[in-house]
mmCIF file of C-alpha atoms in Angstrom:
data_model
loop_
_atom_site.group_PDB
_atom_site.id
_atom_site.type_symbol
_atom_site.label_atom_id
_atom_site.label_comp_id
_atom_site.label_asym_id
_atom_site.label_seq_id
_atom_site.Cartn_x
_atom_site.Cartn_y
_atom_site.Cartn_z
ATOM 1 C CA GLU A 1 -0.145 0.106 -0.072
ATOM 2 C CA THR A 2 2.950 2.148 0.034
ATOM 3 C CA LYS A 3 6.025 2.959 -0.651
ATOM 4 C CA PRO A 4 9.021 2.099 1.995
ATOM 5 C CA MET A 5 11.540 4.834 1.821
ATOM 6 C CA VAL A 6 15.442 3.465 2.209
ATOM 7 C CA PHE A 7 18.653 4.730 3.050
ATOM 8 C CA PHE A 8 21.433 3.469 2.015
ATOM 9 C CA SER A 9 25.063 4.708 3.011
ATOM 10 C CA TYR A 10 28.700 3.649 1.719
ATOM 11 C CA GLU A 11 32.238 3.330 3.299
ATOM 12 C CA SER A 12 34.894 2.671 0.830
ATOM 13 C CA GLY A 13 37.120 0.922 4.065
ATOM 14 C CA GLU A 14 39.724 -1.911 3.078
ATOM 15 C CA PRO A 15 40.377 -3.123 -0.226
ATOM 16 C CA GLY A 16 38.860 -6.638 -0.385
ATOM 17 C CA SER A 17 36.700 -6.095 3.054
ATOM 18 C CA THR A 18 33.219 -6.077 3.290
ATOM 19 C CA SER A 19 30.983 -5.407 6.044
ATOM 20 C CA TYR A 20 27.126 -4.185 6.106
ATOM 21 C CA SER A 21 24.494 -3.543 8.871
ATOM 22 C CA GLY A 22 20.860 -2.202 9.107
ATOM 23 C CA GLY A 23 16.998 -2.189 10.090
ATOM 24 C CA THR A 24 14.124 -1.813 9.717
ATOM 25 C CA LEU A 25 11.541 0.569 11.021
ATOM 26 C CA PRO A 26 8.011 1.575 10.150
ATOM 27 C CA GLY A 27 8.128 2.112 6.295
ATOM 28 C CA ILE A 28 11.412 2.629 6.351
ATOM 29 C CA VAL A 29 14.585 0.475 5.179
ATOM 30 C CA GLN A 30 17.969 1.290 6.594
ATOM 31 C CA LEU A 31 20.769 -0.142 5.339
ATOM 32 C CA SER A 32 25.273 0.654 5.642
ATOM 33 C CA VAL A 33 27.425 -0.855 3.734
ATOM 34 C CA ARG A 34 31.714 -1.066 3.645
ATOM 35 C CA GLY A 35 33.965 -2.303 1.674
ATOM 36 C CA GLN A 36 35.875 -2.615 -1.096
ATOM 37 C CA GLY A 37 35.105 -6.881 -2.210
ATOM 38 C CA TRP A 38 31.802 -6.229 -3.418
ATOM 39 C CA ASP A 39 31.478 -7.948 -6.839
ATOM 40 C CA PRO A 40 27.756 -7.941 -8.106
ATOM 41 C CA ASP A 41 28.763 -10.415 -10.907
ATOM 42 C CA ASP A 42 29.336 -12.750 -8.195
ATOM 43 C CA ARG A 43 26.245 -14.703 -7.544
ATOM 44 C CA GLY A 44 28.628 -17.427 -5.933
ATOM 45 C CA PRO A 45 26.534 -19.216 -2.606
ATOM 46 C CA ASP A 46 28.812 -17.776 -0.262
ATOM 47 C CA SER A 47 29.490 -14.801 -1.931
ATOM 48 C CA ALA A 48 29.327 -10.779 -0.245
ATOM 49 C CA PHE A 49 26.910 -10.379 -2.724
ATOM 50 C CA ALA A 50 24.423 -13.118 -2.125
ATOM 51 C CA SER A 51 24.646 -12.214 1.496
ATOM 52 C CA LEU A 52 24.096 -8.998 1.182
ATOM 53 C CA ILE A 53 20.593 -9.249 -1.099
ATOM 54 C CA GLN A 54 19.718 -12.184 1.534
ATOM 55 C CA PHE A 55 20.028 -9.420 4.568
ATOM 56 C CA LEU A 56 17.914 -7.050 2.413
ATOM 57 C CA ALA A 57 15.271 -9.778 1.427
ATOM 58 C CA HIS A 58 15.100 -10.658 5.241
ATOM 59 C CA GLU A 59 14.807 -7.041 6.407
ATOM 60 C CA SER A 60 12.303 -6.045 3.187
ATOM 61 C CA ALA A 61 9.956 -8.929 4.735
ATOM 62 C CA HIS A 62 9.764 -7.416 8.216
ATOM 63 C CA LEU A 63 7.848 -4.290 6.244
ATOM 64 C CA TRP A 64 5.589 -6.939 5.581
ATOM 65 C CA ASN A 65 5.039 -9.475 8.133
ATOM 66 C CA SER A 66 5.805 -7.120 11.787
ATOM 67 C CA GLN A 67 4.236 -3.646 10.521
ATOM 68 C CA LEU A 68 1.262 -4.359 8.157
ATOM 69 C CA ALA A 69 0.012 -6.822 11.043
ATOM 70 C CA ARG A 70 1.742 -6.596 14.847
ATOM 71 C CA SER A 71 3.394 -9.801 16.035
ATOM 72 C CA ARG A 72 2.047 -10.664 19.655
ATOM 73 C CA GLY A 73 4.951 -13.087 21.132
ATOM 74 C CA GLY A 74 6.770 -15.596 19.328
ATOM 75 C CA ALA A 75 9.663 -14.126 17.276
ATOM 76 C CA TRP A 76 10.014 -17.420 16.521
ATOM 77 C CA MET A 77 7.569 -16.373 13.924
ATOM 78 C CA HIS A 78 8.415 -12.839 12.480
ATOM 79 C CA GLU A 79 11.718 -13.106 12.600
ATOM 80 C CA GLY A 80 11.938 -16.979 11.614
ATOM 81 C CA SER A 81 9.772 -16.083 8.603
ATOM 82 C CA ALA A 82 11.305 -13.290 7.465
ATOM 83 C CA ASP A 83 14.580 -15.401 6.999
ATOM 84 C CA ALA A 84 13.105 -18.393 4.798
ATOM 85 C CA LEU A 85 11.115 -15.603 2.789
ATOM 86 C CA ALA A 86 14.214 -14.199 2.587
ATOM 87 C CA PHE A 87 15.777 -17.694 0.837
ATOM 88 C CA ARG A 88 13.058 -18.216 -1.045
ATOM 89 C CA ALA A 89 13.358 -14.596 -2.541
ATOM 90 C CA LEU A 90 17.457 -15.431 -3.256
ATOM 91 C CA ARG A 91 15.810 -18.251 -5.295
ATOM 92 C CA GLU A 92 13.076 -16.553 -7.177
ATOM 93 C CA LEU A 93 15.834 -14.157 -8.279
ATOM 94 C CA ASP A 94 17.818 -16.446 -9.382
ATOM 95 C CA VAL A 95 20.318 -15.420 -6.897
ATOM 96 C CA ILE A 96 21.366 -19.120 -5.945
ATOM 97 C CA ASP A 97 19.865 -22.790 -6.837
ATOM 98 C CA ASP A 98 17.983 -25.460 -5.806
ATOM 99 C CA ALA A 99 20.900 -26.909 -4.229
ATOM 100 C CA ARG A 100 21.566 -23.370 -2.128
ATOM 101 C CA LEU A 101 18.166 -23.478 -1.438
ATOM 102 C CA TYR A 102 17.835 -26.817 0.822
ATOM 103 C CA GLU A 103 21.379 -26.009 1.651
ATOM 104 C CA LEU A 104 20.449 -22.636 3.715
ATOM 105 C CA PHE A 105 17.424 -24.789 5.514
ATOM 106 C CA THR A 106 19.939 -27.426 6.200
ATOM 107 C CA GLN A 107 22.021 -24.849 7.823
ATOM 108 C CA ALA A 108 19.154 -23.228 9.767
ATOM 109 C CA ILE A 109 17.919 -26.538 10.654
ATOM 110 C CA ASN A 110 21.492 -28.147 12.505
ATOM 111 C CA ALA A 111 21.875 -24.744 13.740
ATOM 112 C CA CYS A 112 18.812 -25.034 15.624
ATOM 113 C CA ALA A 113 19.362 -27.813 16.802
ATOM 114 C CA GLN A 114 22.845 -27.073 18.811
ATOM 115 C CA GLY A 115 20.725 -24.070 20.014
ATOM 116 C CA LEU A 116 18.151 -25.956 21.336
ATOM 117 C CA ASP A 117 20.669 -28.216 23.667
ATOM 118 C CA GLY A 118 18.495 -27.610 27.049
ATOM 119 C CA CYS A 119 16.631 -24.879 25.961
ATOM 120 C CA ALA A 120 12.795 -24.648 24.910
ATOM 121 C CA LEU A 121 12.368 -22.548 22.311
ATOM 122 C CA SER A 122 10.014 -20.326 24.106
ATOM 123 C CA SER A 123 12.666 -19.365 26.389
ATOM 124 C CA SER A 124 15.337 -19.075 23.957
ATOM 125 C CA ALA A 125 15.054 -15.082 24.478
ATOM 126 C CA GLU A 126 15.388 -15.811 28.937
ATOM 127 C CA ALA A 127 18.305 -18.186 27.539
ATOM 128 C CA ARG A 128 20.009 -15.280 25.699
ATOM 129 C CA ARG A 129 19.906 -17.716 22.596
ATOM 130 C CA PHE A 130 18.237 -14.770 20.535
ATOM 131 C CA ARG A 131 19.553 -17.192 17.306
ATOM 132 C CA ASN A 132 17.430 -19.559 17.972
ATOM 133 C CA HIS A 133 14.357 -17.473 16.935
ATOM 134 C CA TYR A 134 15.951 -17.475 13.189
ATOM 135 C CA THR A 135 17.175 -20.673 12.808
ATOM 136 C CA CYS A 136 14.544 -22.678 14.320
ATOM 137 C CA GLY A 137 11.829 -20.575 13.220
ATOM 138 C CA SER A 138 12.830 -21.142 9.387
ATOM 139 C CA SER A 139 12.656 -24.494 10.083
ATOM 140 C CA LEU A 140 8.690 -24.255 11.511
ATOM 141 C CA ALA A 141 8.758 -21.950 8.702
ATOM 142 C CA PHE A 142 10.499 -24.941 6.217
ATOM 143 C CA ALA A 143 7.792 -27.242 7.820
ATOM 144 C CA THR A 144 5.134 -25.550 7.132
ATOM 145 C CA GLU A 145 5.361 -24.760 3.390
ATOM 146 C CA LEU A 146 5.971 -28.633 3.164
ATOM 147 C CA ALA A 147 2.196 -29.084 4.938
ATOM 148 C CA LEU A 148 1.111 -26.307 3.121
ATOM 149 C CA ALA A 149 2.381 -28.040 -0.129
ATOM 150 C CA GLU A 150 0.843 -31.767 0.709
ATOM 151 C CA ALA A 151 -2.878 -30.223 1.508
ATOM 152 C CA ASP A 152 -2.383 -27.927 -2.127
ATOM 153 C CA SER A 153 0.622 -27.585 -4.311
ATOM 154 C CA ALA A 154 -0.611 -23.705 -5.121
ATOM 155 C CA LEU A 155 0.068 -22.878 -0.999
ATOM 156 C CA ASP A 156 3.723 -22.128 -0.262
ATOM 157 C CA LEU A 157 5.373 -19.618 2.242
ATOM 158 C CA PHE A 158 3.814 -16.710 0.372
ATOM 159 C CA ALA A 159 0.734 -17.406 0.245
ATOM 160 C CA PHE A 160 0.437 -18.636 3.814
ATOM 161 C CA TRP A 161 1.502 -15.384 5.512
ATOM 162 C CA ALA A 162 0.107 -12.808 3.235
ATOM 163 C CA GLU A 163 -3.486 -15.137 4.232
ATOM 164 C CA LEU A 164 -1.885 -14.373 7.932
ATOM 165 C CA ILE A 165 -1.757 -11.056 7.474
ATOM 166 C CA ALA A 166 -5.132 -10.241 5.751
ATOM 167 C CA MET A 167 -6.569 -11.748 8.328
ATOM 168 C CA ALA A 168 -4.949 -9.993 11.553
ATOM 169 C CA ARG A 169 -5.800 -6.563 9.489
ATOM 170 C CA ARG A 170 -9.455 -7.602 9.420
ATOM 171 C CA ALA A 171 -9.184 -7.370 13.207
ATOM 172 C CA GLU A 172 -8.832 -4.522 15.783
ATOM 173 C CA PRO A 173 -5.666 -3.924 16.564
ATOM 174 C CA PRO A 174 -4.722 -5.778 13.188
ATOM 175 C CA GLU A 175 -2.452 -8.193 15.305
ATOM 176 C CA TYR A 176 -1.160 -11.766 15.133
ATOM 177 C CA ASP A 177 -0.325 -14.504 17.800
ATOM 178 C CA GLU A 178 1.013 -18.069 17.953
ATOM 179 C CA GLU A 179 -2.960 -19.491 18.021
ATOM 180 C CA SER A 180 -3.618 -17.273 14.713
ATOM 181 C CA TYR A 181 -0.428 -18.968 12.752
ATOM 182 C CA PHE A 182 -2.173 -22.826 13.963
ATOM 183 C CA SER A 183 -5.683 -22.024 13.183
ATOM 184 C CA LEU A 184 -4.416 -20.856 9.820
ATOM 185 C CA LEU A 185 -2.386 -23.685 9.202
ATOM 186 C CA GLU A 186 -5.190 -26.190 10.620
ATOM 187 C CA ARG A 187 -7.801 -24.341 8.191
ATOM 188 C CA LEU A 188 -5.085 -24.736 5.142
ATOM 189 C CA ALA A 189 -3.927 -28.008 5.659
ATOM 190 C CA PRO A 190 -6.497 -29.728 7.243
ATOM 191 C CA GLU A 191 -4.983 -33.407 6.855
ATOM 192 C CA SER A 192 -1.711 -32.387 8.692
ATOM 193 C CA ASP A 193 -1.292 -32.271 12.564
ATOM 194 C CA LEU A 194 1.915 -29.862 12.041
ATOM 195 C CA GLY A 195 0.592 -27.220 13.790
ATOM 196 C CA GLU A 196 -0.380 -29.613 16.994
ATOM 197 C CA ARG A 197 3.366 -30.799 17.069
ATOM 198 C CA ILE A 198 4.826 -27.429 16.391
ATOM 199 C CA ARG A 199 2.827 -25.772 19.209
ATOM 200 C CA THR A 200 4.197 -29.059 21.865
ATOM 201 C CA PHE A 201 7.503 -28.699 20.297
ATOM 202 C CA LEU A 202 7.790 -24.932 21.002
ATOM 203 C CA ASP A 203 7.540 -25.653 25.237
ATOM 204 C CA ALA A 204 10.254 -29.135 24.995
ATOM 205 C CA VAL A 205 13.245 -29.140 26.442
ATOM 206 C CA HIS A 206 14.381 -32.249 23.965
ATOM 207 C CA PRO A 207 16.915 -34.504 24.772
ATOM 208 C CA ASP A 208 18.030 -35.162 21.561
ATOM 209 C CA PRO A 209 17.164 -31.861 19.352
ATOM 210 C CA ALA A 210 17.978 -33.063 15.680
ATOM 211 C CA ALA A 211 15.882 -35.980 16.565
ATOM 212 C CA SER A 212 12.866 -34.021 17.446
ATOM 213 C CA LEU A 213 13.269 -31.779 14.417
ATOM 214 C CA PHE A 214 13.481 -35.337 12.361
ATOM 215 C CA ASP A 215 10.315 -36.020 13.654
ATOM 216 C CA LEU A 216 9.243 -32.549 12.839
ATOM 217 C CA VAL A 217 9.654 -32.211 9.425
ATOM 218 C CA HIS A 218 9.669 -36.152 8.261
ATOM 219 C CA PRO A 219 8.025 -37.456 6.160
ATOM 220 C CA HIS A 220 7.159 -35.476 3.397
ATOM 221 C CA GLU A 221 6.675 -36.195 -0.538
ATOM 222 C CA ASN A 222 8.265 -33.255 -1.278
ATOM 223 C CA VAL A 223 12.085 -33.279 0.967
ATOM 224 C CA GLU A 224 13.891 -36.264 2.361
ATOM 225 C CA ILE A 225 14.969 -35.832 6.062
ATOM 226 C CA ARG A 226 18.702 -37.268 6.781
ATOM 227 C CA LEU A 227 19.389 -37.918 10.431
ATOM 228 C CA ASP A 228 22.800 -38.981 11.183
ATOM 229 C CA VAL A 229 23.283 -40.553 14.198
ATOM 230 C CA GLU A 230 26.303 -40.254 14.745
ATOM 231 C CA SER A 231 26.883 -36.850 13.846
ATOM 232 C CA GLY A 232 23.561 -35.589 15.158
ATOM 233 C CA GLN A 233 23.906 -33.665 12.125
ATOM 234 C CA LEU A 234 20.041 -33.375 9.517
ATOM 235 C CA GLN A 235 20.527 -33.400 6.267
ATOM 236 C CA LEU A 236 17.262 -32.254 3.876
ATOM 237 C CA VAL A 237 17.322 -33.511 0.056
ATOM 238 C CA PRO A 238 14.660 -32.788 -2.157
ATOM 239 C CA SER A 239 12.891 -34.940 -4.014
ATOM 240 C CA MET A 240 13.145 -35.162 -7.945
ATOM 241 C CA ASP A 241 9.104 -33.677 -8.484
ATOM 242 C CA SER A 242 9.611 -30.670 -5.618
ATOM 243 C CA ARG A 243 8.794 -27.506 -5.732
#
């Protein structure tokens, strides 16, 4: 409905160096970029350019998922979804390919498992494990998208959030919470019990977080998830017919 104002600043910095920072306020994106190592022609998955676009996509998502409607609780929803939507945006822009998209989600799910060692996701802020909101949140967003796709191949994470925000904006005040998320997931994917399983997952201290995440995402027709018991590492592998 509105076009955001973007404040962009650049410092040359040291040759070969790159760094950036920024954030959002209502209707505003602020981005500071430093260094001389930026190469827009380098579209490699680990390139500085790709990381910058991912950061900008994450902050842009917040113009949508936390400004059009206010989130009450559950930082995993708006921070995790911003990461997941940024991953998807990178793929839509052809900055990354499908293989890298699944690498990003694999990295997130393994970081989530590590971050939940002895700590519930719902108490991560108190434990000062703020990164869990991003890694675990994007993992739950990924699981949400898989459940949606099984219910209706036309549904994806963008469609889910568009409807969640539309629901919130019909209320007064315009806001959403975890129960809004779960009720919408139940409505759009009625054959799935994922909403109830996420509700349980949030408050649990998991003896084996990797195994719990494995159970949360597995099985799905569009992705295979492998768990290496020795290392405790998870690997997401898209099926041949996945989107």
